[in-house]
PDB file of C-alpha atoms in Angstrom:
ATOM      1  CA  MET S  55      63.373 -80.449 -93.976  1.00 41.00           C
ATOM      2  CA  ARG S  56      66.507 -81.006 -91.853  1.00 42.00           C
ATOM      3  CA  VAL S  57      68.287 -78.168 -93.651  1.00 37.00           C
ATOM      4  CA  LEU S  58      65.376 -75.794 -92.977  1.00 36.00           C
ATOM      5  CA  PHE S  59      65.310 -76.802 -89.296  1.00 38.00           C
ATOM      6  CA  ALA S  60      69.092 -76.320 -88.996  1.00 37.00           C
ATOM      7  CA  CYS S  61      68.861 -72.861 -90.615  1.00 35.00           C
ATOM      8  CA  LEU S  62      66.042 -71.790 -88.282  1.00 35.00           C
ATOM      9  CA  LEU S  63      67.973 -73.072 -85.271  1.00 35.00           C
ATOM     10  CA  LEU S  64      71.107 -71.199 -86.349  1.00 37.00           C
ATOM     11  CA  ILE S  65      69.148 -67.959 -86.848  1.00 39.00           C
ATOM     12  CA  SER S  66      67.487 -68.395 -83.456  1.00 41.00           C
ATOM     13  CA  LEU S  67      70.821 -68.993 -81.707  1.00 40.00           C
ATOM     14  CA  THR S  68      72.405 -66.016 -83.457  1.00 40.00           C
ATOM     15  CA  LEU S  69      69.569 -63.696 -82.428  1.00 38.00           C
ATOM     16  CA  THR S  70      69.627 -65.004 -78.853  1.00 38.00           C
ATOM     17  CA  HIS S  71      73.412 -64.521 -78.669  1.00 38.00           C
ATOM     18  CA  SER S  72      73.119 -60.967 -80.031  1.00 36.00           C
ATOM     19  CA  TYR S  73      70.351 -60.130 -77.546  1.00 38.00           C
ATOM     20  CA  ALA S  74      72.396 -61.555 -74.649  1.00 40.00           C
ATOM     21  CA  GLN S  75      75.423 -59.474 -75.645  1.00 40.00           C
ATOM     22  CA  VAL S  76      73.357 -56.286 -75.831  1.00 36.00           C
ATOM     23  CA  LYS S  77      71.731 -57.023 -72.481  1.00 42.00           C
ATOM     24  CA  LEU S  78      75.075 -57.655 -70.754  1.00 42.00           C
ATOM     25  CA  THR S  79      76.822 -54.631 -72.165  1.00 42.00           C
ATOM     26  CA  SER S  80      73.895 -52.326 -71.410  1.00 46.00           C
ATOM     27  CA  GLN S  81      73.923 -52.999 -67.654  1.00 63.00           C
ATOM     28  CA  THR S  82      75.576 -50.120 -65.828  1.00 80.00           C
ATOM     29  CA  ILE S  83      77.436 -51.077 -62.693  1.00 87.00           C
ATOM     30  CA  ASP S  84      78.527 -48.250 -60.427  1.00 87.00           C
ATOM     31  CA  LEU S  85      80.005 -49.318 -57.099  1.00 93.00           C
ATOM     32  CA  THR S  86      82.232 -46.314 -56.351  1.00 93.00           C
ATOM     33  CA  ASP S  87      81.555 -44.530 -53.054  1.00 94.00           C
ATOM     34  CA  LYS S  88      78.751 -46.919 -52.117  1.00 94.00           C
ATOM     35  CA  THR S  89      78.188 -49.146 -49.094  1.00 95.00           C
ATOM     36  CA  PHE S  90      76.473 -52.523 -49.361  1.00 94.00           C
ATOM     37  CA  ILE S  91      75.227 -54.996 -46.784  1.00 93.00           C
ATOM     38  CA  ILE S  92      75.746 -58.615 -47.823  1.00 93.00           C
ATOM     39  CA  ASP S  93      72.736 -60.968 -48.060  1.00 88.00           C
ATOM     40  CA  GLU S  94      70.417 -58.835 -45.949  1.00 68.00           C
ATOM     41  CA  GLU S  95      67.657 -56.583 -47.110  1.00 59.00           C
ATOM     42  CA  GLY S  96      66.187 -53.585 -45.378  1.00 54.00           C
ATOM     43  CA  GLU S  97      67.216 -51.896 -42.175  1.00 56.00           C
ATOM     44  CA  ILE S  98      70.065 -53.051 -39.983  1.00 56.00           C
ATOM     45  CA  SER S  99      68.863 -54.702 -36.776  1.00 58.00           C
ATOM     46  CA  LYS S 100      69.810 -52.898 -33.569  1.00 59.00           C
ATOM     47  CA  THR S 101      69.525 -55.855 -31.193  1.00 60.00           C
ATOM     48  CA  GLY S 102      73.236 -55.729 -30.443  1.00 59.00           C
ATOM     49  CA  ASP S 103      74.306 -59.308 -31.163  1.00 70.00           C
ATOM     50  CA  ASP S 104      73.537 -59.591 -34.863  1.00 80.00           C
ATOM     51  CA  LEU S 105      76.525 -59.951 -37.176  1.00 87.00           C
ATOM     52  CA  HIS S 106      76.281 -57.900 -40.366  1.00 89.00           C
ATOM     53  CA  LEU S 107      78.765 -57.943 -43.235  1.00 94.00           C
ATOM     54  CA  PHE S 108      79.433 -54.843 -45.307  1.00 95.00           C
ATOM     55  CA  LEU S 109      81.406 -53.984 -48.431  1.00 96.00           C
ATOM     56  CA  LEU S 110      82.414 -50.340 -48.819  1.00 96.00           C
ATOM     57  CA  PHE S 111      83.650 -49.419 -52.291  1.00 97.00           C
ATOM     58  CA  HIS S 112      85.937 -46.398 -52.542  1.00 95.00           C
ATOM     59  CA  LYS S 113      87.537 -44.582 -55.460  1.00 91.00           C
ATOM     60  CA  ASN S 114      90.787 -45.737 -57.049  1.00 91.00           C
ATOM     61  CA  GLY S 115      89.958 -49.427 -56.696  1.00 94.00           C
ATOM     62  CA  ASN S 116      90.067 -49.532 -52.896  1.00 95.00           C
ATOM     63  CA  ALA S 117      87.387 -51.207 -50.779  1.00 96.00           C
ATOM     64  CA  THR S 118      86.783 -52.284 -47.200  1.00 96.00           C
ATOM     65  CA  PHE S 119      85.212 -55.491 -45.918  1.00 96.00           C
ATOM     66  CA  ARG S 120      83.590 -54.579 -42.590  1.00 96.00           C
ATOM     67  CA  PRO S 121      81.949 -57.090 -40.238  1.00 95.00           C
ATOM     68  CA  LYS S 122      79.900 -55.444 -37.478  1.00 92.00           C
ATOM     69  CA  ARG S 123      78.346 -56.987 -34.406  1.00 87.00           C
ATOM     70  CA  GLY S 124      75.561 -54.630 -33.435  1.00 81.00           C
ATOM     71  CA  SER S 125      77.081 -51.153 -33.751  1.00 83.00           C
ATOM     72  CA  MET S 126      80.668 -52.324 -33.084  1.00 89.00           C
ATOM     73  CA  ILE S 127      83.048 -52.811 -36.009  1.00 91.00           C
ATOM     74  CA  THR S 128      84.891 -56.078 -35.386  1.00 92.00           C
ATOM     75  CA  LYS S 129      87.624 -55.474 -37.973  1.00 92.00           C
ATOM     76  CA  ASP S 130      88.121 -53.544 -41.205  1.00 94.00           C
ATOM     77  CA  SER S 131      89.897 -55.526 -43.901  1.00 94.00           C
ATOM     78  CA  PRO S 132      91.298 -53.615 -46.880  1.00 94.00           C
ATOM     79  CA  LEU S 133      90.547 -54.920 -50.366  1.00 94.00           C
ATOM     80  CA  SER S 134      91.204 -53.809 -53.877  1.00 95.00           C
ATOM     81  CA  TRP S 135      88.520 -54.134 -56.532  1.00 96.00           C
ATOM     82  CA  ARG S 136      88.066 -53.776 -60.258  1.00 95.00           C
ATOM     83  CA  LEU S 137      85.363 -54.432 -62.804  1.00 94.00           C
ATOM     84  CA  VAL S 138      86.303 -56.254 -65.995  1.00 93.00           C
ATOM     85  CA  GLY S 139      83.345 -56.780 -68.303  1.00 90.00           C
ATOM     86  CA  ASP S 140      80.683 -58.569 -66.274  1.00 91.00           C
ATOM     87  CA  SER S 141      83.149 -59.705 -63.580  1.00 94.00           C
ATOM     88  CA  LEU S 142      84.089 -58.153 -60.254  1.00 96.00           C
ATOM     89  CA  TYR S 143      87.539 -58.953 -58.866  1.00 96.00           C
ATOM     90  CA  LEU S 144      88.135 -58.533 -55.129  1.00 96.00           C
ATOM     91  CA  GLN S 145      91.642 -58.969 -53.768  1.00 94.00           C
ATOM     92  CA  GLN S 146      92.710 -59.006 -50.148  1.00 92.00           C
ATOM     93  CA  ALA S 147      95.868 -57.238 -49.045  1.00 88.00           C
ATOM     94  CA  PRO S 148      99.082 -59.299 -49.029  1.00 88.00           C
ATOM     95  CA  ILE S 149      99.987 -61.229 -45.886  1.00 88.00           C
ATOM     96  CA  SER S 150     103.285 -60.372 -44.179  1.00 89.00           C
ATOM     97  CA  LEU S 151     105.103 -63.233 -42.470  1.00 90.00           C
ATOM     98  CA  VAL S 152     108.128 -62.751 -40.250  1.00 90.00           C
ATOM     99  CA  ALA S 153     110.479 -65.691 -39.735  1.00 88.00           C
ATOM    100  CA  ASP S 154     114.097 -65.651 -38.604  1.00 90.00           C
ATOM    101  CA  GLY S 155     114.069 -61.859 -38.672  1.00 90.00           C
ATOM    102  CA  LYS S 156     113.030 -61.732 -42.333  1.00 92.00           C
ATOM    103  CA  THR S 157     109.706 -60.436 -43.586  1.00 92.00           C
ATOM    104  CA  GLN S 158     108.055 -62.090 -46.542  1.00 91.00           C
ATOM    105  CA  SER S 159     104.993 -60.725 -48.316  1.00 91.00           C
ATOM    106  CA  ILE S 160     102.553 -63.257 -49.768  1.00 91.00           C
ATOM    107  CA  THR S 161     100.167 -61.969 -52.420  1.00 91.00           C
ATOM    108  CA  ARG S 162      96.700 -63.510 -52.389  1.00 90.00           C
ATOM    109  CA  GLU S 163      94.824 -64.571 -55.498  1.00 92.00           C
ATOM    110  CA  PRO S 164      91.934 -62.275 -56.468  1.00 94.00           C
ATOM    111  CA  MET S 165      88.407 -63.605 -56.009  1.00 94.00           C
ATOM    112  CA  LYS S 166      86.422 -63.431 -59.243  1.00 95.00           C
ATOM    113  CA  TYR S 167      82.646 -62.962 -59.201  1.00 96.00           C
ATOM    114  CA  ALA S 168      80.177 -62.633 -62.034  1.00 96.00           C
ATOM    115  CA  ILE S 169      78.229 -59.475 -61.181  1.00 95.00           C
ATOM    116  CA  ILE S 170      74.606 -59.045 -62.199  1.00 94.00           C
ATOM    117  CA  LYS S 171      72.556 -55.949 -61.494  1.00 92.00           C
ATOM    118  CA  THR S 172      69.178 -56.765 -59.943  1.00 90.00           C
ATOM    119  CA  SER S 173      66.214 -54.594 -59.055  1.00 87.00           C
ATOM    120  CA  ARG S 174      67.339 -54.571 -55.407  1.00 84.00           C
ATOM    121  CA  GLY S 175      71.137 -54.433 -55.725  1.00 90.00           C
ATOM    122  CA  TYR S 176      73.749 -56.755 -57.188  1.00 94.00           C
ATOM    123  CA  LEU S 177      74.130 -60.521 -57.327  1.00 94.00           C
ATOM    124  CA  LEU S 178      77.702 -61.821 -57.072  1.00 95.00           C
ATOM    125  CA  LYS S 179      78.153 -65.377 -58.331  1.00 94.00           C
ATOM    126  CA  GLU S 180      81.209 -67.531 -57.771  1.00 92.00           C
ATOM    127  CA  LYS S 181      81.719 -71.200 -58.680  1.00 88.00           C
ATOM    128  CA  ASP S 182      79.323 -72.815 -56.207  1.00 87.00           C
ATOM    129  CA  SER S 183      78.130 -69.825 -54.208  1.00 89.00           C
ATOM    130  CA  GLN S 184      76.435 -66.499 -54.573  1.00 92.00           C
ATOM    131  CA  MET S 185      75.701 -63.453 -52.453  1.00 93.00           C
ATOM    132  CA  LEU S 186      73.416 -60.472 -52.749  1.00 94.00           C
ATOM    133  CA  LEU S 187      74.595 -56.919 -52.157  1.00 95.00           C
ATOM    134  CA  PHE S 188      71.969 -54.423 -50.992  1.00 94.00           C
ATOM    135  CA  GLU S 189      72.946 -50.750 -51.035  1.00 93.00           C
ATOM    136  CA  ILE S 190      72.793 -48.868 -47.735  1.00 91.00           C
ATOM    137  CA  LYS S 191      71.870 -45.229 -48.224  1.00 81.00           C
TER     138      LYS S 191
END
């Protein structure tokens, strides 16, 4: 009886694993030339004081993180991005420090997110946090 149960469990796990692989590989993620608002759904409020965070994905692995307060862009921050399997890597530009007349460039570590396509956009999951991306058209 134990052998039969073990065989059924193994078959079940194998089928579940195969289904999960097919489901993950069949999701199509296309971020190029798209703009997303982070964690907000629907229209952008025009009250003037609301802070909205945007990610703009460009070709060639370039992106822009853009916070806006009302209609004013507070600062554009360049990023690079790439998709590897079901992960999205975002990397900020290097920091330049000047000390004693010498400039040193410090490369930042890329941020890795699991990316999951949802019916309303994309879910980005990191260790203990997650954020939703809603496409702005």
